[in-house]
mmCIF file of C-alpha atoms in Angstrom:
data_model
loop_
_atom_site.group_PDB
_atom_site.id
_atom_site.type_symbol
_atom_site.label_atom_id
_atom_site.label_comp_id
_atom_site.label_asym_id
_atom_site.label_seq_id
_atom_site.Cartn_x
_atom_site.Cartn_y
_atom_site.Cartn_z
ATOM 1 C CA MET A 1 42.896 -2.104 -3.939
ATOM 2 C CA SER A 2 42.670 -2.756 -0.220
ATOM 3 C CA PRO A 3 45.875 -3.930 1.401
ATOM 4 C CA VAL A 4 46.233 -7.638 2.082
ATOM 5 C CA PRO A 5 45.139 -8.260 5.714
ATOM 6 C CA THR A 6 47.902 -9.349 8.030
ATOM 7 C CA PRO A 7 47.382 -12.315 10.415
ATOM 8 C CA LEU A 8 46.661 -9.837 13.211
ATOM 9 C CA HIS A 9 44.065 -8.082 11.084
ATOM 10 C CA ARG A 10 42.392 -11.389 10.216
ATOM 11 C CA ARG A 11 42.237 -12.487 13.842
ATOM 12 C CA THR A 12 40.874 -9.104 14.908
ATOM 13 C CA PHE A 13 38.245 -9.164 12.181
ATOM 14 C CA THR A 14 37.214 -12.736 13.083
ATOM 15 C CA ILE A 15 36.757 -11.806 16.751
ATOM 16 C CA ALA A 16 34.813 -8.642 15.865
ATOM 17 C CA PHE A 17 32.622 -10.492 13.345
ATOM 18 C CA LEU A 18 31.806 -13.344 15.733
ATOM 19 C CA GLY A 19 31.154 -10.852 18.538
ATOM 20 C CA SER A 20 28.738 -8.844 16.382
ATOM 21 C CA LEU A 21 27.042 -12.086 15.299
ATOM 22 C CA CYS A 22 26.530 -13.089 18.940
ATOM 23 C CA MET A 23 25.136 -9.645 19.763
ATOM 24 C CA LEU A 24 22.761 -9.848 16.804
ATOM 25 C CA GLY A 25 21.619 -13.271 17.994
ATOM 26 C CA LEU A 26 21.003 -11.985 21.522
ATOM 27 C CA VAL A 27 19.031 -8.995 20.239
ATOM 28 C CA LEU A 28 16.828 -11.096 17.946
ATOM 29 C CA TRP A 29 16.540 -14.138 20.237
ATOM 30 C CA PRO A 30 13.214 -13.055 21.860
ATOM 31 C CA PHE A 31 11.683 -13.041 18.363
ATOM 32 C CA TRP A 32 13.477 -16.117 17.029
ATOM 33 C CA ASN A 33 10.354 -18.245 16.632
ATOM 34 C CA GLN A 34 8.483 -15.494 14.801
ATOM 35 C CA ILE A 35 11.440 -14.772 12.489
ATOM 36 C CA PHE A 36 11.990 -18.441 11.722
ATOM 37 C CA LEU A 37 8.287 -19.092 11.111
ATOM 38 C CA ALA A 38 8.079 -16.017 8.861
ATOM 39 C CA PHE A 39 11.078 -17.258 6.850
ATOM 40 C CA PHE A 40 9.497 -20.704 6.767
ATOM 41 C CA LEU A 41 6.220 -19.313 5.374
ATOM 42 C CA ALA A 42 8.003 -16.956 2.980
ATOM 43 C CA SER A 43 9.934 -19.864 1.409
ATOM 44 C CA ILE A 44 6.626 -21.651 0.760
ATOM 45 C CA LEU A 45 4.560 -18.659 -0.355
ATOM 46 C CA HIS A 46 7.200 -16.863 -2.434
ATOM 47 C CA PRO A 47 6.176 -18.509 -5.771
ATOM 48 C CA PHE A 48 2.597 -17.357 -5.171
ATOM 49 C CA TYR A 49 3.920 -13.879 -4.312
ATOM 50 C CA LEU A 50 5.869 -13.762 -7.593
ATOM 51 C CA ARG A 51 2.726 -14.595 -9.573
ATOM 52 C CA LEU A 52 0.861 -11.792 -7.821
ATOM 53 C CA THR A 53 3.610 -9.272 -8.583
ATOM 54 C CA THR A 54 2.922 -9.711 -12.307
ATOM 55 C CA ARG A 55 -0.417 -7.943 -11.723
ATOM 56 C CA VAL A 56 0.082 -5.672 -8.711
ATOM 57 C CA ARG A 57 2.918 -3.867 -6.963
ATOM 58 C CA PRO A 58 5.213 -5.929 -4.692
ATOM 59 C CA TRP A 59 4.077 -4.225 -1.470
ATOM 60 C CA LEU A 60 0.421 -4.824 -2.400
ATOM 61 C CA ALA A 61 1.060 -8.505 -3.259
ATOM 62 C CA SER A 62 2.824 -9.046 0.063
ATOM 63 C CA GLY A 63 0.072 -7.189 1.905
ATOM 64 C CA LEU A 64 -2.637 -9.333 0.287
ATOM 65 C CA ILE A 65 -0.878 -12.560 1.307
ATOM 66 C CA CYS A 66 -0.370 -11.358 4.879
ATOM 67 C CA THR A 67 -4.000 -10.248 5.097
ATOM 68 C CA LEU A 68 -5.224 -13.641 3.886
ATOM 69 C CA ILE A 69 -3.061 -15.392 6.481
ATOM 70 C CA ALA A 70 -4.286 -13.104 9.245
ATOM 71 C CA LEU A 71 -7.938 -13.572 8.279
ATOM 72 C CA GLY A 72 -7.719 -17.268 7.489
ATOM 73 C CA VAL A 73 -5.558 -18.463 10.381
ATOM 74 C CA PHE A 74 -4.979 -15.996 13.175
ATOM 75 C CA ALA A 75 -8.427 -14.391 13.309
ATOM 76 C CA PRO A 76 -10.290 -17.730 13.788
ATOM 77 C CA LEU A 77 -7.609 -18.955 16.203
ATOM 78 C CA PHE A 78 -7.880 -15.777 18.252
ATOM 79 C CA SER A 79 -11.680 -16.089 18.275
ATOM 80 C CA ILE A 80 -11.456 -19.694 19.511
ATOM 81 C CA ILE A 81 -8.983 -18.788 22.270
ATOM 82 C CA THR A 82 -11.180 -15.891 23.363
ATOM 83 C CA ALA A 83 -14.310 -18.085 23.356
ATOM 84 C CA ILE A 84 -12.600 -20.785 25.403
ATOM 85 C CA ALA A 85 -11.233 -18.220 27.828
ATOM 86 C CA ALA A 86 -14.767 -16.910 28.334
ATOM 87 C CA GLU A 87 -16.333 -20.370 28.719
ATOM 88 C CA ILE A 88 -13.922 -22.132 31.082
ATOM 89 C CA PRO A 89 -14.410 -20.045 34.282
ATOM 90 C CA PRO A 90 -18.264 -20.324 34.245
ATOM 91 C CA VAL A 91 -17.991 -24.099 33.748
ATOM 92 C CA ILE A 92 -15.630 -24.389 36.718
ATOM 93 C CA GLN A 93 -17.874 -22.191 38.883
ATOM 94 C CA LEU A 94 -20.892 -24.294 37.883
ATOM 95 C CA ALA A 95 -19.025 -27.467 38.837
ATOM 96 C CA ILE A 96 -18.153 -25.976 42.232
ATOM 97 C CA LYS A 97 -21.700 -24.718 42.797
ATOM 98 C CA ASN A 98 -23.216 -28.119 42.017
ATOM 99 C CA ASP A 99 -20.569 -29.925 44.103
ATOM 100 C CA LEU A 100 -19.428 -31.978 41.144
ATOM 101 C CA LEU A 101 -16.918 -33.933 43.226
ATOM 102 C CA ALA A 102 -19.662 -35.107 45.583
ATOM 103 C CA VAL A 103 -21.712 -36.205 42.578
ATOM 104 C CA LEU A 104 -18.727 -38.126 41.238
ATOM 105 C CA GLN A 105 -18.108 -39.817 44.569
ATOM 106 C CA GLN A 106 -21.759 -40.865 44.750
ATOM 107 C CA GLN A 107 -21.558 -42.214 41.204
ATOM 108 C CA LEU A 108 -18.475 -44.230 42.165
ATOM 109 C CA GLN A 109 -20.163 -45.624 45.261
ATOM 110 C CA ASP A 110 -23.237 -46.696 43.272
ATOM 111 C CA SER A 111 -21.282 -47.891 40.249
ATOM 112 C CA PRO A 112 -21.919 -51.601 39.510
ATOM 113 C CA LEU A 113 -18.824 -51.668 37.316
ATOM 114 C CA LEU A 114 -16.593 -50.656 40.229
ATOM 115 C CA SER A 115 -18.253 -53.307 42.436
ATOM 116 C CA ARG A 116 -17.657 -55.991 39.812
ATOM 117 C CA ILE A 117 -14.013 -54.962 39.518
ATOM 118 C CA GLY A 118 -13.657 -55.212 43.308
ATOM 119 C CA ALA A 119 -15.274 -58.684 43.347
ATOM 120 C CA LEU A 120 -13.022 -59.857 40.506
ATOM 121 C CA LEU A 121 -9.897 -58.682 42.322
ATOM 122 C CA ALA A 122 -11.102 -60.350 45.528
ATOM 123 C CA GLU A 123 -11.125 -63.707 43.750
ATOM 124 C CA PHE A 124 -7.372 -63.323 43.259
ATOM 125 C CA GLY A 125 -6.798 -62.423 46.900
ATOM 126 C CA ILE A 126 -6.661 -58.657 46.266
ATOM 127 C CA ASN A 127 -8.982 -56.646 48.497
ATOM 128 C CA PRO A 128 -8.792 -52.999 47.454
ATOM 129 C CA ASP A 129 -10.238 -50.335 49.689
ATOM 130 C CA LEU A 130 -12.751 -48.656 47.402
ATOM 131 C CA ALA A 131 -13.127 -45.732 49.785
ATOM 132 C CA ASP A 132 -9.439 -44.938 49.384
ATOM 133 C CA LEU A 133 -9.820 -45.211 45.615
ATOM 134 C CA GLN A 134 -12.732 -42.792 45.662
ATOM 135 C CA GLY A 135 -10.764 -40.392 47.848
ATOM 136 C CA LEU A 136 -7.782 -40.612 45.495
ATOM 137 C CA ILE A 137 -9.966 -39.840 42.478
ATOM 138 C CA SER A 138 -11.636 -36.961 44.307
ATOM 139 C CA ARG A 139 -8.300 -35.457 45.339
ATOM 140 C CA SER A 140 -6.928 -35.868 41.814
ATOM 141 C CA LEU A 141 -9.968 -34.145 40.300
ATOM 142 C CA SER A 142 -9.699 -31.342 42.852
ATOM 143 C CA ALA A 143 -6.078 -30.760 41.874
ATOM 144 C CA LEU A 144 -7.029 -30.947 38.182
ATOM 145 C CA GLY A 145 -9.826 -28.420 38.658
ATOM 146 C CA LEU A 146 -7.510 -26.030 40.502
ATOM 147 C CA PHE A 147 -4.907 -26.365 37.753
ATOM 148 C CA ALA A 148 -7.518 -25.694 35.037
ATOM 149 C CA TYR A 149 -8.796 -22.651 36.923
ATOM 150 C CA ARG A 150 -5.293 -21.200 37.215
ATOM 151 C CA GLN A 151 -4.626 -21.843 33.556
ATOM 152 C CA ALA A 152 -7.887 -20.155 32.608
ATOM 153 C CA SER A 153 -6.995 -17.159 34.766
ATOM 154 C CA ALA A 154 -3.631 -16.838 33.012
ATOM 155 C CA LEU A 155 -5.185 -17.236 29.555
ATOM 156 C CA ALA A 156 -5.882 -13.506 29.205
ATOM 157 C CA ALA A 157 -2.154 -12.747 29.354
ATOM 158 C CA ASP A 158 -1.502 -15.540 26.862
ATOM 159 C CA VAL A 159 -4.044 -14.026 24.468
ATOM 160 C CA LEU A 160 -2.292 -10.633 24.621
ATOM 161 C CA ARG A 161 1.063 -12.322 24.057
ATOM 162 C CA PHE A 162 -0.416 -14.229 21.124
ATOM 163 C CA VAL A 163 -1.652 -10.988 19.529
ATOM 164 C CA PHE A 164 1.758 -9.339 19.932
ATOM 165 C CA GLN A 165 3.680 -12.322 18.536
ATOM 166 C CA SER A 166 1.234 -12.650 15.638
ATOM 167 C CA GLY A 167 1.793 -8.994 14.775
ATOM 168 C CA ILE A 168 5.569 -9.520 14.762
ATOM 169 C CA LEU A 169 5.145 -12.570 12.531
ATOM 170 C CA ILE A 170 2.914 -10.782 10.009
ATOM 171 C CA MET A 171 5.203 -7.737 9.793
ATOM 172 C CA THR A 172 8.287 -9.928 9.348
ATOM 173 C CA LEU A 173 6.552 -12.010 6.683
ATOM 174 C CA PHE A 174 5.498 -8.841 4.838
ATOM 175 C CA VAL A 175 9.112 -7.684 4.572
ATOM 176 C CA LEU A 176 10.550 -11.130 3.843
ATOM 177 C CA LEU A 177 8.238 -11.729 0.888
ATOM 178 C CA ILE A 178 9.478 -8.534 -0.741
ATOM 179 C CA GLU A 179 13.152 -9.011 0.144
ATOM 180 C CA PHE A 180 13.274 -12.816 -0.054
ATOM 181 C CA ARG A 181 15.564 -13.060 -3.080
ATOM 182 C CA ARG A 182 17.919 -10.338 -1.873
ATOM 183 C CA LEU A 183 18.121 -11.801 1.628
ATOM 184 C CA GLY A 184 18.593 -15.325 0.243
ATOM 185 C CA ALA A 185 21.431 -14.167 -2.008
ATOM 186 C CA PHE A 186 23.063 -12.363 0.939
ATOM 187 C CA LEU A 187 22.928 -15.475 3.138
ATOM 188 C CA LEU A 188 24.274 -17.685 0.337
ATOM 189 C CA ASP A 189 27.162 -15.271 -0.263
ATOM 190 C CA LEU A 190 27.876 -15.236 3.471
ATOM 191 C CA SER A 191 28.084 -19.041 3.609
ATOM 192 C CA PRO A 192 31.629 -20.439 3.201
ATOM 193 C CA LEU A 193 30.272 -23.530 1.418
ATOM 194 C CA PRO A 194 30.417 -23.765 -2.387
ATOM 195 C CA ASP A 195 27.398 -22.445 -4.286
ATOM 196 C CA GLU A 196 26.467 -25.970 -5.387
ATOM 197 C CA HIS A 197 26.234 -27.165 -1.765
ATOM 198 C CA ASN A 198 24.330 -24.080 -0.658
ATOM 199 C CA GLN A 199 21.795 -24.594 -3.425
ATOM 200 C CA HIS A 200 21.474 -28.266 -2.500
ATOM 201 C CA LEU A 201 20.601 -27.313 1.088
ATOM 202 C CA VAL A 202 18.036 -24.780 -0.131
ATOM 203 C CA ASP A 203 16.501 -27.319 -2.518
ATOM 204 C CA ARG A 204 16.126 -29.783 0.374
ATOM 205 C CA PHE A 205 14.647 -27.160 2.692
ATOM 206 C CA SER A 206 11.792 -26.068 0.410
ATOM 207 C CA PRO A 207 10.043 -29.460 -0.077
ATOM 208 C CA ILE A 208 10.246 -30.459 3.578
ATOM 209 C CA ALA A 209 8.945 -27.041 4.643
ATOM 210 C CA GLY A 210 5.941 -27.467 2.374
ATOM 211 C CA ALA A 211 5.443 -31.072 3.512
ATOM 212 C CA ILE A 212 5.416 -30.040 7.182
ATOM 213 C CA LEU A 213 2.888 -27.263 6.568
ATOM 214 C CA VAL A 214 0.598 -29.354 4.334
ATOM 215 C CA GLY A 215 0.895 -32.463 6.535
ATOM 216 C CA ASN A 216 -0.041 -30.633 9.723
ATOM 217 C CA THR A 217 -2.863 -28.777 7.959
ATOM 218 C CA LEU A 218 -4.363 -31.965 6.512
ATOM 219 C CA SER A 219 -4.005 -33.733 9.858
ATOM 220 C CA GLY A 220 -5.769 -30.846 11.616
ATOM 221 C CA LEU A 221 -8.589 -30.813 9.048
ATOM 222 C CA LEU A 222 -9.095 -34.569 9.300
ATOM 223 C CA GLN A 223 -9.141 -34.606 13.086
ATOM 224 C CA GLY A 224 -11.401 -31.552 13.244
ATOM 225 C CA VAL A 225 -13.929 -32.973 10.779
ATOM 226 C CA LEU A 226 -13.894 -36.420 12.382
ATOM 227 C CA GLY A 227 -14.132 -34.891 15.855
ATOM 228 C CA GLY A 228 -17.095 -32.710 14.934
ATOM 229 C CA THR A 229 -18.804 -35.677 13.247
ATOM 230 C CA PHE A 230 -18.221 -37.759 16.378
ATOM 231 C CA PHE A 231 -19.907 -35.079 18.505
ATOM 232 C CA VAL A 232 -22.904 -35.137 16.138
ATOM 233 C CA VAL A 233 -23.197 -38.946 16.257
ATOM 234 C CA MET A 234 -22.869 -39.013 20.054
ATOM 235 C CA GLY A 235 -25.434 -36.220 20.463
ATOM 236 C CA LEU A 236 -22.969 -33.903 22.240
ATOM 237 C CA ILE A 237 -23.345 -30.130 22.355
ATOM 238 C CA SER A 238 -21.717 -27.629 19.952
ATOM 239 C CA PRO A 239 -20.203 -30.106 17.451
ATOM 240 C CA VAL A 240 -19.088 -27.346 15.063
ATOM 241 C CA LEU A 241 -17.324 -25.319 17.770
ATOM 242 C CA TRP A 242 -15.560 -28.317 19.291
ATOM 243 C CA GLY A 243 -14.701 -29.690 15.851
ATOM 244 C CA VAL A 244 -12.924 -26.419 15.031
ATOM 245 C CA VAL A 245 -11.192 -26.460 18.436
ATOM 246 C CA MET A 246 -9.981 -30.029 17.847
ATOM 247 C CA GLY A 247 -8.750 -29.067 14.379
ATOM 248 C CA VAL A 248 -6.593 -26.332 15.930
ATOM 249 C CA LEU A 249 -5.440 -28.498 18.841
ATOM 250 C CA ALA A 250 -4.424 -31.229 16.373
ATOM 251 C CA PHE A 251 -1.273 -29.185 15.698
ATOM 252 C CA LEU A 252 -0.157 -30.152 19.227
ATOM 253 C CA PRO A 253 1.341 -33.666 19.191
ATOM 254 C CA ILE A 254 0.765 -36.227 21.980
ATOM 255 C CA LEU A 255 -2.282 -34.581 23.644
ATOM 256 C CA GLY A 256 -3.814 -32.573 20.808
ATOM 257 C CA VAL A 257 -7.485 -33.478 20.467
ATOM 258 C CA GLY A 258 -7.225 -35.250 23.825
ATOM 259 C CA LEU A 259 -7.582 -31.835 25.465
ATOM 260 C CA VAL A 260 -11.219 -31.980 24.286
ATOM 261 C CA LEU A 261 -11.998 -35.700 24.094
ATOM 262 C CA LEU A 262 -10.549 -36.805 27.440
ATOM 263 C CA PRO A 263 -12.525 -34.221 29.498
ATOM 264 C CA THR A 264 -15.593 -35.182 27.436
ATOM 265 C CA ALA A 265 -15.087 -38.830 28.383
ATOM 266 C CA LEU A 266 -14.716 -37.835 32.043
ATOM 267 C CA ILE A 267 -17.964 -35.841 31.972
ATOM 268 C CA LEU A 268 -19.795 -38.769 30.363
ATOM 269 C CA LEU A 269 -18.384 -41.100 33.029
ATOM 270 C CA ILE A 270 -19.574 -38.792 35.796
ATOM 271 C CA LYS A 271 -23.043 -38.757 34.248
ATOM 272 C CA GLY A 272 -23.066 -42.558 34.336
ATOM 273 C CA GLN A 273 -22.788 -43.000 30.557
ATOM 274 C CA ILE A 274 -20.014 -45.572 30.796
ATOM 275 C CA TRP A 275 -20.101 -47.001 27.288
ATOM 276 C CA GLN A 276 -20.219 -43.510 25.729
ATOM 277 C CA ALA A 277 -17.145 -42.566 27.788
ATOM 278 C CA ALA A 278 -15.370 -45.743 26.645
ATOM 279 C CA VAL A 279 -16.236 -45.063 22.993
ATOM 280 C CA THR A 280 -14.881 -41.509 23.347
ATOM 281 C CA CYS A 281 -11.568 -42.828 24.699
ATOM 282 C CA VAL A 282 -11.349 -45.376 21.878
ATOM 283 C CA PHE A 283 -12.067 -42.634 19.329
ATOM 284 C CA TYR A 284 -9.277 -40.504 20.845
ATOM 285 C CA LEU A 285 -6.855 -43.438 20.549
ATOM 286 C CA PHE A 286 -7.946 -43.950 16.942
ATOM 287 C CA LEU A 287 -7.215 -40.324 16.026
ATOM 288 C CA THR A 288 -3.875 -40.424 17.829
ATOM 289 C CA VAL A 289 -2.612 -43.740 16.455
ATOM 290 C CA PHE A 290 -3.880 -43.685 12.867
ATOM 291 C CA ILE A 291 -3.720 -39.979 12.048
ATOM 292 C CA GLU A 292 -1.219 -38.345 14.418
ATOM 293 C CA TYR A 293 1.273 -41.239 14.490
ATOM 294 C CA GLY A 294 0.326 -42.874 11.198
ATOM 295 C CA PHE A 295 -0.867 -40.490 8.506
ATOM 296 C CA LYS A 296 1.164 -37.389 9.421
ATOM 297 C CA PRO A 297 4.665 -38.997 9.659
ATOM 298 C CA ARG A 298 4.012 -41.078 6.540
ATOM 299 C CA PHE A 299 2.837 -38.053 4.517
ATOM 300 C CA VAL A 300 5.706 -35.800 5.624
ATOM 301 C CA GLY A 301 8.209 -38.624 5.146
ATOM 302 C CA SER A 302 7.017 -39.390 1.614
ATOM 303 C CA GLN A 303 7.125 -35.738 0.562
ATOM 304 C CA ALA A 304 10.492 -35.035 2.211
ATOM 305 C CA GLU A 305 11.983 -38.469 1.363
ATOM 306 C CA LEU A 306 12.477 -39.365 5.027
ATOM 307 C CA PRO A 307 11.542 -42.600 6.847
ATOM 308 C CA PRO A 308 8.162 -42.156 8.627
ATOM 309 C CA LEU A 309 9.557 -43.474 11.930
ATOM 310 C CA LEU A 310 12.387 -40.943 11.787
ATOM 311 C CA VAL A 311 9.868 -38.163 11.107
ATOM 312 C CA LEU A 312 7.760 -39.235 14.100
ATOM 313 C CA LEU A 313 10.776 -39.386 16.433
ATOM 314 C CA SER A 314 12.023 -36.020 15.179
ATOM 315 C CA ILE A 315 8.619 -34.428 15.857
ATOM 316 C CA LEU A 316 8.414 -35.866 19.375
ATOM 317 C CA GLY A 317 12.035 -35.000 20.138
ATOM 318 C CA GLY A 318 11.672 -31.490 18.736
ATOM 319 C CA LEU A 319 8.520 -30.996 20.789
ATOM 320 C CA SER A 320 10.310 -31.935 24.006
ATOM 321 C CA LEU A 321 13.182 -29.543 23.258
ATOM 322 C CA PHE A 322 11.535 -26.552 21.593
ATOM 323 C CA GLY A 323 7.835 -26.756 22.459
ATOM 324 C CA ILE A 324 5.215 -26.356 19.746
ATOM 325 C CA MET A 325 7.799 -25.175 17.187
ATOM 326 C CA GLY A 326 9.501 -28.543 17.565
ATOM 327 C CA ILE A 327 7.069 -29.973 15.003
ATOM 328 C CA VAL A 328 8.977 -27.822 12.487
ATOM 329 C CA TYR A 329 12.479 -27.787 13.986
ATOM 330 C CA GLY A 330 12.679 -31.561 14.458
ATOM 331 C CA PRO A 331 12.128 -32.714 10.837
ATOM 332 C CA LEU A 332 14.227 -29.829 9.513
ATOM 333 C CA ALA A 333 17.137 -30.819 11.786
ATOM 334 C CA VAL A 334 16.961 -34.424 10.558
ATOM 335 C CA SER A 335 16.756 -33.314 6.936
ATOM 336 C CA ALA A 336 19.734 -30.941 7.363
ATOM 337 C CA PHE A 337 21.836 -33.706 8.935
ATOM 338 C CA LEU A 338 21.016 -36.221 6.199
ATOM 339 C CA THR A 339 21.742 -33.638 3.491
ATOM 340 C CA LEU A 340 25.119 -32.746 5.036
ATOM 341 C CA ALA A 341 25.912 -36.448 5.486
ATOM 342 C CA ASP A 342 25.195 -36.976 1.783
ATOM 343 C CA MET A 343 27.567 -34.090 0.941
ATOM 344 C CA TYR A 344 30.223 -35.628 3.179
ATOM 345 C CA PHE A 345 30.074 -39.038 1.540
ATOM 346 C CA ARG A 346 29.992 -37.549 -1.962
ATOM 347 C CA ASP A 347 32.444 -34.638 -1.773
ATOM 348 C CA TYR A 348 34.309 -34.369 1.528
ATOM 349 C CA ARG A 349 35.218 -37.897 2.627
ATOM 350 C CA PRO A 350 37.538 -38.445 -0.374
ATOM 351 C CA CYS A 351 39.431 -35.290 0.659
ATOM 352 C CA PHE A 352 39.850 -36.547 4.233
ATOM 353 C CA GLU A 353 40.911 -39.992 3.025
ATOM 354 C CA ARG A 354 43.625 -38.529 0.763
ATOM 355 C CA ARG A 355 45.072 -36.397 3.595
ATOM 356 C CA PRO A 356 48.419 -37.824 4.797
ATOM 357 C CA PRO A 357 48.661 -38.924 8.442
ATOM 358 C CA PRO A 358 50.150 -36.400 10.898
ATOM 359 C CA GLY A 359 53.944 -36.533 10.949
ATOM 360 C CA ASP A 360 54.335 -38.178 7.544
ATOM 361 C CA PRO A 361 56.188 -36.107 4.951
ATOM 362 C CA PRO A 362 54.126 -35.166 1.916
ATOM 363 C CA ARG A 363 54.653 -37.385 -1.090
ATOM 364 C CA ALA A 364 56.463 -35.955 -4.063
ATOM 365 C CA ALA A 365 54.382 -35.060 -7.029
#
């Protein structure tokens, strides 16, 4: 048997263990999102992987799942990003060539709606300078066009980064599907919590992980289908392409499909189609309010047994802290806190309440 560690040995081991853990975290930190997302997907897809292993070898089952994900998700997404990257610069050059800002300014000068707004304000003693308003809009659009051009120029590097990160994700998922049980058992053994509490945390993680994935997927499908249908009804170009783009962008909270619909409304306004532009803005608000802020939080909340408002706030808060991965991190953080709070009330608070105050002698048995 190994000798019983002395206090010095325990302190030395604790320092060495925590130091190695910090070093491991620093080494893996650049790939944290990919590792977490791979673990997230592996926890959802592992039952399907186990069914496949009854017919084929484990490495082949994992490879089939990873191939389906790559073909079904990342290949179309990469194609859309590449198509957008190829389309944006010609559109900007065409706008510059046709002096789109001058056309807009002329439309504003001849707009009866703007004249009626000015007359209405004049009745209340407000006399706006419409020339200044036109100049402000022109300067704002110039800045917006320059920003879009710079973003389009940097999109090539983003595409390469996306390919690299997707490759890391697929390779990590391939290994995790095969080693999921062994890795899970290792992490549970490493946890100082009792096995019952560890299993409770795992049981809470799996349903909310599935709810987040299914909720975002359904929300994207709904917004993509409705967006493409809206383009067909309005007689706009490429309804299938832009419907698919909106379905992908729907994974981004707050703006999401607005990255397509708001520029569409602006183009319609420039062309003098005022009511079509207004309908487009109303449709964007409908998708945002009823699907993004209504359906998605309610669906995830019902599946994960969380209040819909708390799910919505956790998504928005996670987005502001962690970027796009915040739509996953936020609800998981809330679920982890509520699960630990439930453990505290059930198992740990009685222990703290029975602890004698500092300085009091222990009571005799």
